[in-house]
Amino acid sequence: MSLRRFRKHTLGPVIAALVAAPSVGLVGCGKKEVPAAADTASPGAADVSGTSGEDKQPRRDPEPAAKVEAGAEVPKLPGPFATNALRVIPKTAPFVFAFAPKKILDGLGYAKLLETYALLIAEPVGQLKEVAGKDLSKLESWAEIGIDLDAPGGVFMIDLETPAVVTFFRLSGPDKLEAFVKGLFEKMGRPVTFEKVGDATVADLGRDRNALVMRGDGLFIVSKLFGNGATAIAKELGARTEADSLLAATDLNAALDGLGADEAAAWVQVKAIAEKTLASKRDEAAQPNFDAVLEEAKKTGDAEQVKRVEAVIAEAKADFERTSKRRAAEAELQKAIVGELSTIAVGLDLRPDGIEAKARVALAEGGKLRGILKNATTALPFLATTKSQPLLALGGQLDVPTYLGIFEQMLAADGDEGLAEARQGLKDQLGLDLDKDILAAFSGEVGFSLTGTLAEMVVAKDPRESLGGTLVLGLKDAATVDALAAILAKVATLPGAAEALKWDAEKKTLTATGLVGTPVTIGFVEGRLVASTDPAAGDNLKAAQGWGESVSNAGLKALVGRTDLAGFFAIRQAFIGAWLFLAGGRDYRPDVPDDASAEVKAKLAELEALDAKIQPLRAKVESARMAPVVALFEKLGTFAEAAHMDDKGAAVTLGIYPDGATVAEVLAEAVALKMQAEREGAPTEDEKALRELEDQRWKIERELWHKATPVEIEDKAVEPAAPAEKVEKVAPPSP
C-alpha cells in the first residue's frame, strides 16, 4: 500500500473515529448493568419489534396527546438524556443515542480547525451559505435558525420493523426554524406544508422520505432509509403520549447512574435486536430433490452412470444432514446466549487526555455469560511480564468449567471435532486425560502480551518475525506445577521432538525452537505457567512491576492498575497503523519446483539479486514515509477496555487514551497530515531509485510467469496485476 493511499484511506477513518467516537464507540462496544426483572429484561425493557404485543405503535391515526410544553420540567437523568425528547421517543425504540453537540465539538477543537482551514473550505462553505442563507459552519448560526446546540440532541430508531431514523435537537425558537425551513425549500422549488397535530407542528416536505416535527422544545427530523411514510411517522411522534414513551417504558435513571455521561450516552435494547436478527436467519434450506436427479440418471440406461449418481446423492444427503444438524446446534446456542441478554447503557466523557466510556450490560442471574468471568483481587499478573507497554495485551480471570462448556458447544455447533481428536491424541501418545490431567490444573487466570518494536516491524522482510510474546496461565497449586512439569518433560521425549524441544530438568523449563522466529521458553513462575520469547519475562513477573508504571496517561494508568478486573484488553494504535500499512502488498514469486527449466531458475536468480538491492532501499524509503504516520498513531496512544462483574452483569470501561497530546491536538494533526497527503509532491531520489528497481523486478516477474509451465505453478499463484503506482509499491510482504 502506498503512503498516499494509506494516508487517504487510513487517516480518514482515524479522523472519523475521533469525531464520531461518541456514537461509534458507544453503541458498538458498550456493555451495561441494568436492574434485572423476570425473563432477564430490565423493568421497562420493551418488545421493540414493532409488530406484536399491546405496547406496539403501528401506523395509525393520531390520538389526543398529553402536551409537551416548551417549558416542561426536564427529566432528571444524567447528561444528554436530560431532555424532553424522551417524552416523544417511543418505547419501541431499539436504540437511543443522545449527545451534547457543542460540548463534543469544543472538546475536539472544532473552532481551531475551522480557523486553520478557513481558506480550504471557503468554497463549500460559500455554497452552503448561498443555499441556506446562513454560514452553518459557525456554531452561533444555528441559534439564528432556532436550534440550540448547547442543549442535548440525539438520534433514535422508531422500531425494528420501520426503516426510519429520527434525529432530534432542542429548539431555541420554533418560529425561526419554521421561517428557515420555508425559505430553504422555496429556494429549492419545493413546497412545504405545516400542519398542527395536537400540540405539535408537522412539516410535510413534499417528498415522503423526510419530515419534521416541532413539539414543545423539541425538533424531530424523520428520515426513511428507503420507501415513503416519513410524514405518517412524524404525525405519530406529534401525537405520542408520555405513557407510550421511552420515559415511561424504561428505568433509564437506574441504568445510567454512575456512567459519567457528560458528553454522550446510549441506551440499546440489545436482546430485542439480537432476537430479531436471529429470527431473520432461521429459514431452513430446503433439501434438494435427489429423487428427480436419480430418475434423470436412470433414463439414460447407463448402469455405471446411475451408480455414480447414487454415490454422489448419498454423499450429498449425508452432507445436508450434517449441515442441518450444525445449523440447529448453532441456533440453539445463539438462542441460549441471547436469552441471557437484556439492555445496554453507555455514558461517554470527552476529556483532554482521552475519550472514555463506561458501559453496563445486564445479564441473566445464573447464566453462562455472567459466570464465564470472575473478578481478580489483585492487578492482573500477566501485565507485569514486560517493563515496556506491549503492542497488544489480552487477559482476565475465567471460570474454567463454564468457559470450556461454551467452547465445546461452539465447536459442536460448528461441527468441529478438533477437541475430541486432541483428547484422543493425548491419550494415545502420552497416556493423559485432557480434562483431568491438564485442564483441571488451571485456575482460570490467563493473559497474553504481544511484544515488539514498530521500528523493527517497519523494516522487517516479514513483520511477524520481529514480534514476540508472553503467555501466562495460572495454576491451582504446587502439585499441579509438578504434574505439568512432568508432562512437559515427557513431551520432550516424543519421537522427532529432540531437535525442536529441549528440557532442562534443573530449571524445569522446556525450550521450543521453530514455533516462531525466536525460541519460546516454557517454565513455572510464582505458581503460573509462563511461555515467552523474552528471557526476562519470569523475573519481571516476580518483581510484579509491569508496564503500567511507565504509562503517562492518567486514565490508562488507572485502568491498568485496577485490582478488581475480570477482563482486560489493550492495543497500541501505532501497532494498528503500522500493520495496516505493512499489509498492503506482497512480492510475487511463483512456487517453482526443483526440476524447473534452467531458464526459469536463471530468472529466479535475477529476481533474488534484485531483491537484495530492493530490500534495504525499501526499508529506508518506508521508514522515512512512515515516520509522520507512526508519530501520529503514537500520539493517538492506546485503545483499552476493562470489565468488572457484579450482581447485575458486567460493568465495562473503554476508551482511547492519547500519549503526549490532547484529543484535540491529535485530531488537528490527523487533519493536517491528511491535507498534506492530498497535495503530496514529487518523489525523492530514493523513491525514484526504488521505482527503477521495482520496474526491473516487475519485468522479471512477467517473464517468470510466462516461462514457468502451468504444471509448475498450478494452484500456486495467480498472475499479478501491474501496480497502479510503481513509485509507491514499497510495502514488504504481507503478514
XYZ file of C-alpha atoms in Angstrom:
735
model
C 0.000 0.000 0.000
C 1.398 3.404 -0.891
C 1.739 6.069 1.766
C -0.583 8.337 -0.192
C -3.302 5.682 -0.274
C -2.564 4.794 3.355
C -2.942 8.376 4.478
C -6.042 8.871 2.392
C -7.843 5.696 3.409
C -6.448 5.168 6.915
C -6.059 8.699 8.263
C -9.593 9.436 7.116
C -11.024 6.743 9.410
C -8.759 7.957 12.241
C -10.255 11.429 11.945
C -13.757 9.991 11.642
C -13.172 7.747 14.671
C -12.203 10.719 16.800
C -15.104 12.826 15.606
C -17.649 10.006 15.755
C -16.345 8.234 18.861
C -19.405 9.193 20.897
C -21.660 7.200 18.586
C -19.406 4.530 17.085
C -17.546 3.700 20.275
C -20.671 3.622 22.368
C -23.324 1.733 20.523
C -20.798 -0.679 19.055
C -18.782 -1.507 22.149
C -20.885 -0.696 25.172
C -21.856 -3.087 27.873
C -24.330 -2.423 30.603
C -25.518 -3.157 34.092
C -29.260 -2.660 34.473
C -31.711 -3.822 37.150
C -32.918 -7.239 36.038
C -36.511 -8.433 36.073
C -38.380 -11.570 35.091
C -37.227 -13.120 31.792
C -33.901 -11.265 32.187
C -35.299 -7.966 30.919
C -34.931 -4.673 32.755
C -38.086 -3.291 34.403
C -39.176 -1.269 31.429
C -37.462 -3.048 28.578
C -39.947 -3.151 25.734
C -40.595 -5.503 22.852
C -39.224 -3.382 20.047
C -40.116 -5.484 17.037
C -42.984 -3.158 16.181
C -45.219 -5.998 15.028
C -46.889 -7.576 18.048
C -47.841 -7.009 21.671
C -50.046 -4.483 23.396
C -47.338 -1.830 23.567
C -46.708 -1.643 19.818
C -47.297 1.533 17.848
C -48.395 0.510 14.325
C -49.057 3.170 11.722
C -52.384 4.677 12.882
C -54.404 7.840 13.138
C -53.014 10.196 15.791
C -54.661 10.077 19.210
C -55.017 13.051 21.548
C -51.619 13.576 23.174
C -50.619 14.979 26.501
C -48.998 18.342 25.875
C -45.242 18.631 25.940
C -44.844 22.258 26.899
C -41.765 24.179 25.830
C -41.166 24.967 29.481
C -41.927 21.462 30.804
C -39.656 20.156 33.537
C -36.716 18.296 32.009
C -36.408 14.650 33.163
C -33.858 14.251 35.942
C -31.499 11.985 34.022
C -27.706 12.101 33.576
C -26.057 14.238 30.910
C -27.687 14.473 27.473
C -30.525 12.171 28.493
C -31.898 15.116 30.464
C -34.167 16.098 27.580
C -37.898 16.360 26.975
C -37.336 14.421 23.748
C -37.719 11.259 25.838
C -41.423 12.103 26.209
C -41.781 11.757 22.426
C -39.429 8.843 21.712
C -41.440 5.573 21.519
C -40.646 2.822 23.972
C -40.307 0.539 20.944
C -37.083 2.383 20.038
C -34.358 -0.285 19.812
C -31.661 2.311 20.438
C -31.348 5.925 21.515
C -28.121 7.870 21.300
C -28.039 11.285 22.977
C -25.206 13.798 22.878
C -24.233 17.366 23.739
C -23.312 18.829 20.313
C -21.357 21.895 21.375
C -19.510 20.110 24.198
C -18.269 17.459 21.776
C -17.245 19.954 19.108
C -15.446 22.098 21.691
C -13.645 19.044 23.078
C -12.456 18.110 19.587
C -11.112 21.590 18.885
C -13.652 22.399 16.170
C -13.193 26.196 16.358
C -9.426 25.898 15.907
C -9.822 23.533 12.953
C -12.314 25.910 11.358
C -9.900 28.792 11.744
C -6.905 26.814 10.450
C -8.596 25.580 7.292
C -10.840 28.554 6.582
C -9.336 29.139 3.133
C -9.529 25.480 2.124
C -13.211 25.149 2.991
C -14.225 28.628 1.817
C -15.803 27.350 -1.408
C -18.075 24.644 0.057
C -18.968 26.922 2.985
C -19.900 29.639 0.496
C -22.091 27.221 -1.456
C -23.818 26.151 1.763
C -24.386 29.766 2.742
C -25.860 30.527 -0.676
C -28.390 27.726 -0.300
C -29.151 28.019 3.417
C -28.754 31.767 3.785
C -26.554 31.138 6.843
C -22.972 30.089 7.420
C -23.806 26.881 9.273
C -20.115 26.053 9.731
C -20.256 28.643 12.545
C -21.978 27.259 15.623
C -23.613 30.587 16.519
C -25.523 30.475 13.223
C -27.589 27.548 14.464
C -29.223 29.695 17.132
C -30.254 32.078 14.352
C -32.319 29.316 12.736
C -33.829 28.234 16.062
C -31.643 25.254 17.079
C -29.860 25.183 20.457
C -26.549 23.306 20.148
C -25.794 23.875 23.827
C -28.711 21.577 24.683
C -28.872 17.797 24.169
C -29.528 16.288 20.754
C -29.565 12.737 19.527
C -30.823 10.036 17.215
C -33.104 7.023 17.594
C -34.825 4.339 15.555
C -38.640 4.027 15.703
C -38.728 0.211 15.925
C -37.100 -2.785 14.308
C -39.757 -3.102 11.608
C -39.689 0.530 10.478
C -36.704 1.581 8.352
C -36.598 5.089 9.742
C -34.167 7.090 11.852
C -35.113 10.218 13.776
C -32.640 12.957 14.726
C -33.624 15.422 17.443
C -32.428 18.783 18.789
C -33.752 21.306 21.258
C -35.448 24.349 19.745
C -34.475 27.838 20.832
C -37.064 29.418 18.541
C -39.736 27.377 16.697
C -40.764 30.421 14.628
C -37.165 30.925 13.487
C -36.904 27.311 12.399
C -40.225 27.390 10.555
C -39.165 30.524 8.676
C -35.775 28.957 7.849
C -37.358 25.752 6.518
C -39.850 27.682 4.369
C -37.108 29.882 2.916
C -34.788 26.947 2.252
C -37.390 24.888 0.413
C -38.621 27.876 -1.574
C -35.097 28.236 -2.988
C -35.212 24.559 -3.894
C -38.590 24.986 -5.595
C -40.328 22.517 -3.286
C -43.472 23.339 -1.326
C -43.628 22.818 2.439
C -46.889 22.277 4.296
C -47.165 22.809 8.067
C -49.952 21.000 9.917
C -50.991 21.093 13.566
C -51.232 17.662 15.214
C -52.330 18.157 18.802
C -49.754 20.478 20.340
C -47.205 19.621 17.630
C -46.450 21.098 14.217
C -45.653 18.633 11.433
C -43.887 19.781 8.268
C -44.624 17.805 5.100
C -41.539 18.447 2.948
C -43.183 17.414 -0.313
C -41.287 14.139 -0.594
C -42.346 11.494 1.878
C -38.829 10.294 2.626
C -38.305 13.097 5.172
C -40.485 15.103 7.543
C -40.128 17.452 10.521
C -41.946 17.605 13.849
C -41.788 20.544 16.266
C -43.238 19.651 19.631
C -42.675 21.554 22.853
C -38.980 22.483 22.866
C -38.009 19.656 20.538
C -37.295 19.332 16.822
C -37.534 15.825 15.339
C -36.249 15.106 11.820
C -37.681 11.864 10.391
C -35.645 10.130 7.665
C -36.895 6.975 5.941
C -33.969 4.785 4.918
C -35.996 3.563 1.944
C -39.589 3.913 0.818
C -42.084 6.562 1.870
C -44.076 7.180 5.051
C -41.990 9.806 6.881
C -44.959 12.168 7.323
C -47.104 9.459 8.951
C -44.277 8.704 11.387
C -43.896 12.422 12.107
C -47.615 12.672 12.953
C -47.298 9.711 15.308
C -44.458 11.432 17.109
C -46.578 14.554 17.305
C -49.348 12.580 18.976
C -47.202 10.398 21.258
C -48.440 10.147 24.847
C -45.928 10.091 27.695
C -47.309 6.727 28.835
C -46.312 5.407 25.436
C -42.863 6.952 25.507
C -39.393 5.762 26.390
C -39.500 7.839 29.555
C -42.326 5.676 30.902
C -41.086 2.387 29.489
C -37.607 2.157 30.978
C -35.786 2.889 34.197
C -33.143 4.993 32.494
C -32.116 6.734 35.696
C -31.031 3.485 37.346
C -29.421 2.265 34.140
C -27.359 5.413 33.558
C -26.487 6.084 37.194
C -22.749 6.454 37.660
C -21.845 6.048 33.999
C -20.499 9.574 33.593
C -22.494 10.661 30.563
C -21.319 14.255 30.296
C -20.899 14.427 26.503
C -22.905 11.449 25.239
C -24.949 8.440 26.295
C -26.681 5.495 24.663
C -29.481 3.094 25.511
C -29.742 -0.109 23.457
C -32.372 -2.843 23.803
C -29.846 -5.417 22.680
C -31.882 -8.540 23.436
C -34.719 -7.457 21.161
C -32.268 -6.524 18.402
C -30.462 -9.862 18.670
C -33.704 -11.851 18.695
C -34.902 -10.037 15.594
C -31.584 -10.695 13.851
C -31.665 -14.392 14.712
C -35.285 -14.747 13.609
C -34.390 -13.379 10.188
C -31.739 -16.106 9.780
C -33.831 -19.121 10.757
C -35.184 -20.019 7.348
C -34.135 -23.616 6.835
C -32.631 -24.552 3.497
C -34.783 -26.983 1.546
C -33.278 -30.362 0.753
C -32.559 -30.766 -2.966
C -34.813 -33.085 -4.931
C -32.442 -36.031 -5.060
C -35.135 -38.389 -6.407
C -35.581 -36.257 -9.521
C -31.830 -36.282 -10.144
C -31.716 -40.059 -9.801
C -34.692 -40.518 -12.140
C -32.945 -38.466 -14.816
C -29.871 -40.648 -14.469
C -31.953 -43.831 -14.814
C -33.462 -42.558 -18.063
C -30.006 -42.735 -19.675
C -29.972 -46.510 -19.264
C -26.326 -46.298 -18.249
C -25.899 -48.504 -15.175
C -22.446 -47.099 -14.381
C -23.779 -43.562 -14.572
C -26.634 -44.486 -12.226
C -24.154 -45.944 -9.710
C -22.065 -42.779 -9.841
C -25.140 -40.590 -9.323
C -26.311 -42.762 -6.430
C -22.915 -42.389 -4.771
C -22.975 -38.623 -5.247
C -26.525 -38.412 -3.871
C -25.598 -40.492 -0.813
C -22.698 -38.164 -0.091
C -24.861 -35.068 -0.679
C -27.576 -36.361 1.654
C -25.043 -37.034 4.388
C -23.570 -33.567 3.913
C -27.024 -31.980 4.018
C -27.845 -33.840 7.235
C -24.574 -32.729 8.847
C -25.214 -29.130 7.786
C -28.772 -29.201 9.118
C -27.623 -30.557 12.477
C -24.892 -27.913 12.678
C -27.370 -25.137 11.903
C -29.784 -26.432 14.517
C -26.991 -26.582 17.111
C -25.869 -23.051 16.182
C -29.426 -21.772 16.531
C -29.808 -23.356 19.961
C -26.510 -21.915 21.183
C -27.326 -18.446 19.839
C -30.797 -18.600 21.371
C -29.357 -19.552 24.748
C -26.822 -16.711 24.686
C -29.334 -14.099 23.502
C -31.753 -15.236 26.199
C -29.283 -14.054 28.849
C -29.069 -10.517 27.438
C -31.268 -7.515 28.158
C -30.239 -3.906 27.607
C -27.074 -1.850 27.296
C -26.492 1.608 28.726
C -23.408 3.681 27.932
C -22.088 7.038 29.069
C -19.204 8.894 27.468
C -16.846 11.566 28.728
C -14.615 13.528 26.374
C -11.596 14.803 28.291
C -8.438 16.497 27.001
C -6.461 13.344 27.818
C -8.871 10.852 26.291
C -12.283 9.653 25.216
C -13.621 7.278 27.861
C -16.902 5.415 28.038
C -18.444 3.477 30.894
C -20.975 0.850 29.982
C -23.213 -1.692 31.639
C -24.785 -4.830 30.278
C -27.455 -6.641 32.242
C -27.013 -10.417 32.249
C -29.393 -13.075 33.494
C -28.688 -14.315 37.007
C -27.197 -17.801 36.939
C -26.480 -17.554 33.212
C -23.283 -18.627 31.497
C -22.395 -15.138 30.301
C -22.395 -13.793 33.847
C -20.492 -16.820 35.089
C -17.752 -17.021 32.450
C -15.621 -14.255 34.010
C -14.553 -13.786 37.637
C -13.095 -10.687 39.247
C -9.462 -10.694 40.264
C -8.381 -9.441 43.688
C -5.035 -8.044 42.535
C -3.750 -6.293 39.430
C -3.739 -8.827 36.586
C -0.336 -10.585 36.894
C 0.326 -11.007 33.171
C 0.596 -7.216 32.852
C 3.839 -7.433 34.853
C 5.715 -9.702 32.420
C 7.125 -6.779 30.418
C 8.508 -3.414 31.530
C 7.528 -1.601 28.340
C 3.980 -1.408 27.037
C 3.205 -4.350 24.736
C 1.705 -3.892 21.300
C -1.328 -5.870 22.464
C -2.444 -7.233 25.828
C -5.397 -9.529 26.491
C -6.263 -11.404 29.656
C -8.517 -11.954 32.616
C -9.903 -14.495 35.046
C -12.045 -17.255 33.516
C -14.328 -19.737 35.201
C -12.769 -22.760 33.534
C -15.763 -25.189 33.541
C -18.146 -22.502 32.238
C -15.701 -21.377 29.569
C -14.984 -24.931 28.410
C -18.709 -25.698 28.316
C -19.384 -22.752 25.995
C -16.274 -23.519 23.938
C -17.321 -27.120 23.402
C -20.840 -26.012 22.475
C -19.369 -23.669 19.885
C -17.170 -26.404 18.436
C -20.079 -28.842 18.342
C -22.303 -26.277 16.658
C -19.629 -25.744 14.024
C -19.132 -29.472 13.517
C -15.525 -29.191 14.684
C -14.190 -32.407 16.222
C -10.753 -30.966 16.966
C -11.151 -31.148 20.731
C -12.192 -34.790 20.601
C -9.204 -35.538 18.398
C -6.907 -33.704 20.840
C -8.284 -35.767 23.724
C -7.660 -38.995 21.842
C -4.188 -37.909 20.716
C -3.097 -37.113 24.270
C -4.384 -40.452 25.483
C -2.649 -42.388 22.694
C 0.736 -40.616 22.797
C 1.143 -39.600 26.427
C -1.489 -41.595 28.272
C -3.050 -38.367 29.540
C -6.622 -37.288 30.095
C -7.051 -33.744 28.712
C -9.687 -32.800 31.264
C -8.293 -34.431 34.408
C -4.544 -34.174 33.820
C -4.251 -30.804 32.053
C -7.332 -28.563 32.069
C -8.079 -29.320 35.713
C -4.665 -27.894 36.634
C -5.505 -24.348 35.546
C -7.034 -21.772 37.866
C -8.593 -19.699 35.083
C -6.099 -16.843 35.234
C -4.925 -16.173 31.672
C -3.039 -13.404 29.896
C -1.157 -12.783 26.675
C 1.129 -9.916 25.671
C 2.348 -9.330 22.113
C 5.715 -7.594 22.173
C 7.985 -5.953 19.625
C 9.027 -2.542 18.305
C 7.422 -0.606 15.496
C 10.835 0.343 14.135
C 11.723 -3.335 13.643
C 8.293 -4.139 12.195
C 8.592 -1.489 9.501
C 11.962 -2.679 8.154
C 11.493 -6.449 8.611
C 11.056 -8.558 5.491
C 8.292 -10.396 7.332
C 6.874 -8.243 10.189
C 5.816 -11.366 12.081
C 9.446 -12.343 12.559
C 10.059 -9.156 14.550
C 7.319 -9.942 17.085
C 7.477 -11.832 20.350
C 5.100 -12.586 23.162
C 4.339 -13.981 26.592
C 1.517 -16.298 27.657
C 0.658 -16.670 31.355
C -1.665 -19.369 32.736
C -2.476 -19.560 36.431
C -2.203 -22.954 38.137
C -4.227 -24.243 41.073
C -1.429 -25.323 43.414
C 2.148 -26.582 43.753
C 1.077 -30.143 42.988
C -0.208 -29.120 39.579
C 3.102 -27.385 38.864
C 4.976 -30.647 39.447
C 2.433 -32.613 37.408
C 2.647 -30.264 34.422
C 6.446 -30.195 34.645
C 6.445 -33.986 34.348
C 4.168 -33.730 31.309
C 6.481 -31.223 29.599
C 9.470 -33.459 30.274
C 7.585 -36.353 28.681
C 6.627 -34.265 25.639
C 10.321 -33.539 25.008
C 10.954 -37.300 24.647
C 8.354 -37.868 21.929
C 9.681 -39.251 18.628
C 11.015 -36.449 16.429
C 10.895 -33.841 19.209
C 14.599 -33.809 20.064
C 15.582 -31.164 17.509
C 12.781 -28.713 18.378
C 12.320 -29.309 22.139
C 14.935 -29.126 24.909
C 14.011 -29.966 28.510
C 16.058 -28.510 31.389
C 15.297 -30.694 34.410
C 17.070 -28.389 36.868
C 15.193 -25.232 35.833
C 12.020 -27.111 34.888
C 11.888 -25.324 31.539
C 11.122 -26.517 28.031
C 12.624 -24.520 25.162
C 10.938 -24.811 21.776
C 12.545 -23.622 18.548
C 10.875 -23.244 15.185
C 7.445 -22.271 16.519
C 8.128 -18.575 15.834
C 11.223 -16.622 14.842
C 12.529 -16.501 18.434
C 12.843 -19.563 20.726
C 9.994 -19.950 23.225
C 10.784 -20.955 26.803
C 8.056 -22.606 28.871
C 8.541 -22.654 32.624
C 6.921 -22.074 36.010
C 6.988 -18.789 37.916
C 5.055 -17.858 41.050
C 2.621 -20.750 40.606
C 1.982 -19.962 36.956
C 2.927 -21.491 33.642
C 4.804 -18.873 31.577
C 5.630 -19.316 27.888
C 7.645 -16.456 26.447
C 10.110 -15.320 23.808
C 11.521 -12.900 26.407
C 14.037 -14.468 28.818
C 13.280 -11.692 31.357
C 9.531 -12.340 31.490
C 9.736 -14.597 34.539
C 11.889 -12.171 36.523
C 9.552 -9.313 35.607
C 6.599 -11.330 36.859
C 8.358 -11.994 40.163
C 9.068 -8.272 40.584
C 5.363 -7.541 39.995
C 6.110 -4.162 38.427
C 4.952 -4.140 34.835
C 4.433 -1.608 32.093
C 1.654 0.178 33.956
C 4.336 2.014 35.930
C 5.600 3.728 32.776
C 2.205 4.848 31.427
C 1.875 8.636 31.262
C -1.866 8.860 30.509
C -3.695 9.062 33.835
C -6.835 7.321 32.567
C -4.950 4.363 31.119
C -2.688 4.135 34.169
C -5.730 3.883 36.428
C -7.259 1.186 34.240
C -4.088 -0.944 34.142
C -3.659 -0.661 37.905
C -7.173 -1.775 38.877
C -7.340 -4.764 41.211
C -10.953 -5.821 40.570
C -10.923 -6.688 36.870
C -12.400 -9.794 35.283
C -11.048 -8.982 31.832
C -8.667 -6.555 30.142
C -7.719 -5.671 26.568
C -5.350 -3.015 25.237
C -3.812 -2.337 21.841
C -1.459 0.419 20.791
C -2.884 2.494 17.978
C 0.564 2.733 16.360
C 0.608 -1.072 16.048
C -2.704 -0.936 14.188
C -1.412 1.812 11.902
C 1.854 0.050 11.107
C 0.133 -3.277 10.497
C -2.364 -1.699 8.093
C 0.484 -0.109 6.188
C 2.589 -3.256 6.071
C -0.364 -5.410 4.970
C -0.630 -3.527 1.686
C 1.173 -5.912 -0.651
C 3.330 -8.961 -1.233
C 6.010 -9.557 -3.824
C 5.016 -12.152 -6.404
C 7.204 -15.238 -6.510
C 5.932 -18.419 -8.205
C 6.462 -21.701 -6.379
C 8.902 -23.246 -8.839
C 9.900 -26.915 -8.303
C 13.472 -28.195 -8.380
C 13.003 -29.722 -11.845
C 12.086 -26.392 -13.430
C 13.952 -25.386 -16.586
C 17.379 -23.777 -16.370
C 15.946 -20.627 -17.923
C 13.314 -20.325 -15.175
C 15.922 -20.898 -12.472
C 18.132 -18.217 -14.006
C 15.282 -15.727 -13.904
C 14.667 -16.622 -10.273
C 18.325 -15.919 -9.535
C 17.938 -12.497 -11.190
C 14.890 -11.870 -9.038
C 16.779 -12.751 -5.874
C 19.679 -10.481 -6.837
C 17.272 -7.604 -7.403
C 15.574 -8.300 -4.078
C 18.926 -7.939 -2.333
C 19.090 -4.372 -3.668
C 15.419 -3.595 -3.194
C 15.018 -4.658 0.450
C 17.433 -2.176 2.111
C 16.290 0.668 -0.131
C 12.673 -0.203 0.501
C 13.281 -0.220 4.252
C 14.900 3.224 4.031
C 12.060 4.685 1.957
C 9.380 3.166 4.154
C 10.987 4.368 7.361
C 11.021 7.941 6.021
C 7.472 7.712 4.717
C 6.089 6.088 7.810
C 7.709 8.460 10.305
C 4.924 11.107 10.420
C 2.185 8.468 10.298
C 3.678 6.364 13.089
C 4.229 9.542 15.112
C 0.538 10.376 14.754
C -0.556 6.898 15.783
C 1.868 7.008 18.706
C 0.135 10.174 19.903
C -3.230 8.512 19.398
C -1.981 6.242 22.157
C -3.888 3.171 23.265
C -7.352 1.718 22.951
C -8.206 -0.203 26.112
C -11.197 -1.999 27.581
C -11.676 -3.476 31.054
C -14.565 -5.458 32.526
C -15.755 -5.959 36.103
C -18.563 -8.350 37.056
C -21.190 -7.519 39.668
C -24.597 -8.784 40.787
C -26.355 -7.287 37.743
C -23.953 -8.220 34.946
C -20.844 -6.543 33.530
C -19.569 -3.013 34.071
C -17.095 -2.027 31.372
C -14.725 0.898 30.940
C -13.320 1.506 27.472
C -11.565 4.374 25.825
C -8.963 5.960 23.594
C -6.055 7.250 25.676
C -3.657 9.571 23.774
C 0.038 9.668 24.605
C 1.717 13.062 24.956
C -1.072 15.017 23.273
C -4.676 16.051 23.854
C -7.579 14.653 21.848
C -7.944 17.984 20.026
C -4.217 18.048 19.179
C -4.308 14.515 17.768
C -7.326 15.352 15.629
C -5.693 18.554 14.369
C -2.521 16.658 13.439
C -4.521 13.928 11.680
C -6.376 16.533 9.617
C -3.098 18.295 8.766
C -1.449 15.033 7.678
C -4.437 14.122 5.528
C -4.350 17.545 3.888
C -0.643 17.065 3.214
C -1.277 13.658 1.656
C -3.754 15.204 -0.786
C -1.055 17.505 -2.144
C 1.968 15.197 -1.862
C 4.873 16.373 -4.003
C 7.365 14.727 -6.329
C 9.122 11.501 -5.272
C 12.503 11.672 -3.540
C 15.709 10.387 -5.135
C 15.444 7.194 -3.088
C 11.876 6.702 -4.256
C 12.939 7.176 -7.877
C 15.706 4.612 -7.468
C 13.292 2.209 -5.834
C 10.835 2.700 -8.678
C 13.502 1.763 -11.241
C 14.377 -1.406 -9.336
C 10.692 -2.265 -8.911
C 10.185 -1.818 -12.674
C 13.018 -4.235 -13.356
C 11.566 -6.692 -10.895
C 8.142 -6.397 -12.488
C 9.584 -7.288 -15.921
C 11.275 -10.371 -14.494
C 8.040 -11.367 -12.744
C 6.232 -11.201 -16.090
C 8.899 -13.283 -17.778
C 8.803 -15.835 -14.976
C 5.068 -16.108 -15.255
C 5.193 -16.855 -18.955
C 8.230 -19.149 -18.823
C 7.038 -21.335 -15.949
C 4.875 -24.200 -17.192
C 1.216 -24.448 -15.990
C 2.117 -27.635 -14.121
C 4.918 -25.888 -12.277
C 2.747 -23.105 -10.910
C -0.727 -24.635 -10.985
C -2.707 -23.507 -7.921
C 0.418 -21.854 -6.537
C -0.066 -18.279 -7.650
C -2.099 -16.065 -9.913
C -0.646 -13.682 -12.421
C -0.036 -10.415 -10.588
C -1.676 -7.236 -11.782
C 0.615 -4.388 -12.737
C 0.957 -1.918 -9.875
C -1.054 1.269 -10.354
C 1.610 3.431 -8.712
C 5.010 1.750 -9.088
C 6.806 4.512 -7.204
C 4.787 3.632 -4.181
C 4.963 -0.146 -4.438
C 7.201 -0.370 -1.398
C 5.374 -2.441 1.169
C 7.147 -5.578 2.407
C 5.375 -8.933 2.266
C 2.028 -9.008 3.995
C 1.909 -10.964 7.227
